[in-house]
PDB file of C-alpha atoms in Angstrom:
ATOM      1  CA  MET A1100      10.093  24.383 -38.230  1.00 50.00           C
ATOM      2  CA  PHE A1101      11.763  20.628 -36.929  1.00 57.00           C
ATOM      3  CA  ASP A1102      10.558  20.876 -33.409  1.00 55.00           C
ATOM      4  CA  LYS A1103       9.278  17.708 -31.835  1.00 57.00           C
ATOM      5  CA  ALA A1104       7.808  17.718 -28.978  1.00 55.00           C
ATOM      6  CA  LYS A1105       9.344  15.191 -26.559  1.00 52.00           C
ATOM      7  CA  PRO A1106       8.274  12.089 -25.122  1.00 50.00           C
ATOM      8  CA  LYS A1107       9.045  12.648 -21.169  1.00 50.00           C
ATOM      9  CA  GLU A1108      10.794   9.968 -19.909  1.00 49.00           C
ATOM     10  CA  PRO A1109      10.469   8.422 -16.380  1.00 48.00           C
ATOM     11  CA  GLN A1110      12.437  10.607 -13.894  1.00 51.00           C
ATOM     12  CA  PHE A1111      14.152   6.831 -12.867  1.00 53.00           C
ATOM     13  CA  GLY A1112      17.583   8.260 -11.341  1.00 56.00           C
ATOM     14  CA  THR A1113      16.227  10.654  -9.376  1.00 72.00           C
ATOM     15  CA  THR A1114      15.541  11.572  -6.324  1.00 77.00           C
ATOM     16  CA  ASN A1115      13.048  11.543  -3.660  1.00 88.00           C
ATOM     17  CA  ARG A1116      13.600  13.765  -0.502  1.00 89.00           C
ATOM     18  CA  ILE A1117      11.668  13.753   3.175  1.00 91.00           C
ATOM     19  CA  VAL A1118      13.777  17.309   4.972  1.00 92.00           C
ATOM     20  CA  GLU A1119      14.803  16.939   8.541  1.00 93.00           C
ATOM     21  CA  GLY A1120      11.533  18.501  10.876  1.00 93.00           C
ATOM     22  CA  THR A1121       8.908  16.487   8.842  1.00 94.00           C
ATOM     23  CA  ILE A1122       7.071  13.310  10.331  1.00 94.00           C
ATOM     24  CA  ILE A1123       4.625  11.539   7.583  1.00 95.00           C
ATOM     25  CA  THR A1124       2.415   9.058   9.696  1.00 96.00           C
ATOM     26  CA  GLY A1125       1.601   6.505   6.624  1.00 95.00           C
ATOM     27  CA  ASP A1126       2.806   3.975   4.477  1.00 95.00           C
ATOM     28  CA  ILE A1127       5.676   5.426   1.170  1.00 94.00           C
ATOM     29  CA  ASN A1128       5.936   3.690  -1.252  1.00 94.00           C
ATOM     30  CA  SER A1129       8.163   3.933  -4.344  1.00 90.00           C
ATOM     31  CA  LYS A1130       9.489   2.460  -6.874  1.00 89.00           C
ATOM     32  CA  ALA A1131      13.323   4.926  -7.703  1.00 89.00           C
ATOM     33  CA  ASP A1132      15.454   6.558  -4.779  1.00 93.00           C
ATOM     34  CA  PHE A1133      14.635   6.919  -1.863  1.00 94.00           C
ATOM     35  CA  ARG A1134      16.507   9.900   1.078  1.00 95.00           C
ATOM     36  CA  LEU A1135      14.329  10.325   4.485  1.00 96.00           C
ATOM     37  CA  ASP A1136      16.488  13.042   6.850  1.00 96.00           C
ATOM     38  CA  GLY A1137      12.716  13.901   8.710  1.00 96.00           C
ATOM     39  CA  ILE A1138      10.255  10.665  10.500  1.00 97.00           C
ATOM     40  CA  LEU A1139       8.643   8.274   9.165  1.00 96.00           C
ATOM     41  CA  VAL A1140       6.113   6.586  11.412  1.00 97.00           C
ATOM     42  CA  GLY A1141       4.754   4.108   9.223  1.00 96.00           C
ATOM     43  CA  ASN A1142       6.246   1.245   6.485  1.00 97.00           C
ATOM     44  CA  TYR A1143       8.319   1.792   3.871  1.00 96.00           C
ATOM     45  CA  THR A1144       8.300  -0.413   0.380  1.00 96.00           C
ATOM     46  CA  SER A1145      10.605  -0.365  -2.454  1.00 93.00           C
ATOM     47  CA  SER A1146      12.016  -1.984  -5.096  1.00 92.00           C
ATOM     48  CA  GLY A1147      14.902   1.232  -5.713  1.00 92.00           C
ATOM     49  CA  LYS A1148      17.239   2.362  -2.462  1.00 95.00           C
ATOM     50  CA  LEU A1149      16.492   4.016   1.055  1.00 95.00           C
ATOM     51  CA  VAL A1150      18.502   6.224   2.910  1.00 97.00           C
ATOM     52  CA  ILE A1151      17.926   7.746   6.418  1.00 97.00           C
ATOM     53  CA  GLY A1152      19.981  10.814   6.739  1.00 96.00           C
ATOM     54  CA  PRO A1153      21.467  11.459  10.578  1.00 97.00           C
ATOM     55  CA  SER A1154      18.376  13.297  11.806  1.00 96.00           C
ATOM     56  CA  GLY A1155      15.981  11.009  10.184  1.00 97.00           C
ATOM     57  CA  GLU A1156      13.816   8.364  12.255  1.00 97.00           C
ATOM     58  CA  VAL A1157      11.510   5.959  10.727  1.00 97.00           C
ATOM     59  CA  GLN A1158       8.819   3.402  12.883  1.00 97.00           C
ATOM     60  CA  GLY A1159       7.664   0.816  11.200  1.00 97.00           C
ATOM     61  CA  ASP A1160       9.189  -1.721   8.543  1.00 97.00           C
ATOM     62  CA  ILE A1161      10.678  -1.271   5.211  1.00 96.00           C
ATOM     63  CA  THR A1162      11.195  -3.477   2.600  1.00 95.00           C
ATOM     64  CA  CYS A1163      13.890  -2.799  -0.307  1.00 95.00           C
ATOM     65  CA  LYS A1164      16.510  -3.100  -1.806  1.00 94.00           C
ATOM     66  CA  ASN A1165      19.593  -1.251  -0.893  1.00 95.00           C
ATOM     67  CA  LEU A1166      19.945   0.820   2.277  1.00 97.00           C
ATOM     68  CA  ASP A1167      21.733   3.367   3.994  1.00 97.00           C
ATOM     69  CA  ILE A1168      21.785   4.202   7.651  1.00 97.00           C
ATOM     70  CA  GLU A1169      23.278   6.998   9.608  1.00 97.00           C
ATOM     71  CA  GLY A1170      19.375   7.730  11.882  1.00 97.00           C
ATOM     72  CA  LYS A1171      17.518   6.043  14.023  1.00 98.00           C
ATOM     73  CA  PHE A1172      15.272   2.504  13.355  1.00 97.00           C
ATOM     74  CA  THR A1173      12.769   0.742  15.635  1.00 97.00           C
ATOM     75  CA  GLY A1174      10.938  -2.061  12.925  1.00 97.00           C
ATOM     76  CA  LYS A1175      12.059  -5.382  10.864  1.00 97.00           C
ATOM     77  CA  LEU A1176      13.454  -4.710   7.380  1.00 95.00           C
ATOM     78  CA  GLN A1177      13.721  -6.685   4.103  1.00 95.00           C
ATOM     79  CA  ILE A1178      16.493  -6.553   2.000  1.00 95.00           C
ATOM     80  CA  ALA A1179      17.426  -7.549  -0.993  1.00 93.00           C
ATOM     81  CA  GLU A1180      20.705  -6.783  -1.330  1.00 94.00           C
ATOM     82  CA  LEU A1181      23.118  -4.405   1.176  1.00 95.00           C
ATOM     83  CA  LEU A1182      22.326  -2.633   4.364  1.00 96.00           C
ATOM     84  CA  SER A1183      24.921  -0.697   5.227  1.00 97.00           C
ATOM     85  CA  VAL A1184      24.828   0.644   8.701  1.00 97.00           C
ATOM     86  CA  LYS A1185      26.979   4.127   9.536  1.00 97.00           C
ATOM     87  CA  SER A1186      28.571   4.431  12.448  1.00 96.00           C
ATOM     88  CA  LYS A1187      25.803   6.994  14.095  1.00 96.00           C
ATOM     89  CA  ALA A1188      22.910   4.235  13.633  1.00 97.00           C
ATOM     90  CA  VAL A1189      20.723   2.817  16.036  1.00 97.00           C
ATOM     91  CA  ILE A1190      19.235  -0.007  14.769  1.00 97.00           C
ATOM     92  CA  LYS A1191      16.045  -1.839  16.857  1.00 97.00           C
ATOM     93  CA  GLY A1192      13.968  -5.224  15.778  1.00 96.00           C
ATOM     94  CA  GLU A1193      14.175  -7.318  12.636  1.00 96.00           C
ATOM     95  CA  VAL A1194      17.474  -7.716   9.931  1.00 95.00           C
ATOM     96  CA  GLN A1195      16.593  -9.775   7.277  1.00 95.00           C
ATOM     97  CA  THR A1196      19.148  -9.955   3.912  1.00 94.00           C
ATOM     98  CA  ASN A1197      21.534 -10.270   1.752  1.00 94.00           C
ATOM     99  CA  LYS A1198      24.852  -8.513   2.520  1.00 94.00           C
ATOM    100  CA  LEU A1199      25.240  -6.693   5.566  1.00 95.00           C
ATOM    101  CA  ALA A1200      27.936  -3.493   6.812  1.00 96.00           C
ATOM    102  CA  ILE A1201      28.346  -1.700   9.864  1.00 96.00           C
ATOM    103  CA  GLU A1202      31.047   0.687  11.028  1.00 96.00           C
ATOM    104  CA  PRO A1203      32.529   0.504  14.506  1.00 96.00           C
ATOM    105  CA  GLY A1204      29.590   2.463  17.086  1.00 96.00           C
ATOM    106  CA  ALA A1205      26.490   1.812  15.393  1.00 96.00           C
ATOM    107  CA  VAL A1206      24.287   1.047  17.699  1.00 96.00           C
ATOM    108  CA  PHE A1207      22.353  -2.561  16.197  1.00 95.00           C
ATOM    109  CA  GLU A1208      19.826  -4.483  18.900  1.00 96.00           C
ATOM    110  CA  ALA A1209      18.125  -6.703  16.146  1.00 95.00           C
ATOM    111  CA  THR A1210      18.009 -10.157  14.971  1.00 94.00           C
ATOM    112  CA  CYS A1211      19.454 -10.697  11.872  1.00 94.00           C
ATOM    113  CA  ALA A1212      19.687 -13.373   9.295  1.00 92.00           C
ATOM    114  CA  MET A1213      21.224 -13.455   5.590  1.00 90.00           C
ATOM    115  CA  LYS A1214      19.949 -14.789   3.206  1.00 82.00           C
ATOM    116  CA  SER A1215      22.226 -15.295  -0.282  1.00 72.00           C
ATOM    117  CA  GLN A1216      21.146 -15.518  -3.066  1.00 60.00           C
ATOM    118  CA  LEU A1217      23.258 -18.796  -4.538  1.00 46.00           C
ATOM    119  CA  ILE A1218      22.382 -21.144  -6.567  1.00 45.00           C
ATOM    120  CA  PRO A1219      23.337 -24.718  -5.789  1.00 52.00           C
ATOM    121  CA  LEU A1220      25.842 -26.275  -6.992  1.00 47.00           C
ATOM    122  CA  THR A1221      25.551 -29.763  -8.074  1.00 53.00           C
ATOM    123  CA  ASN A1222      28.466 -32.556  -9.210  1.00 51.00           C
ATOM    124  CA  ASP A1223      27.572 -34.636 -12.422  1.00 51.00           C
ATOM    125  CA  LYS A1224      31.500 -35.882 -12.568  1.00 50.00           C
ATOM    126  CA  SER A1225      31.183 -38.792 -11.907  1.00 48.00           C
ATOM    127  CA  GLU A1226      34.511 -39.901  -9.700  1.00 48.00           C
ATOM    128  CA  LYS A1227      36.577 -42.177 -10.184  1.00 48.00           C
ATOM    129  CA  THR A1228      38.551 -44.736  -7.392  1.00 48.00           C
ATOM    130  CA  ALA A1229      41.700 -45.975  -8.085  1.00 47.00           C
TER     131      ALA A1229
END
């Protein structure tokens, strides 16, 4: 009697997943988080987090907010916040990130630019000389 249809909310917080054994050729654009255990030959763009699992591999460019990588990557990375490289990961190419964490054992054959989002400090106080 009082049942009303609830409006459907977007499924943010859920994770898209490409399983092991799947090969995708082309570009992926996603707003949600993503886990890749298969192979992507192409570019990936997201405002969320990407996890490349131990069997995952990307050959192309990645632009996202955060990236955890255990698999293989060849190309250019642009990470807005944190790039976390696990011990079994292999990265070859170019990396631009704000923060970087690399576990011992990882292969990191890349040029890396650390870009912080710091606000320049100004000194408004006048210095007095004695």
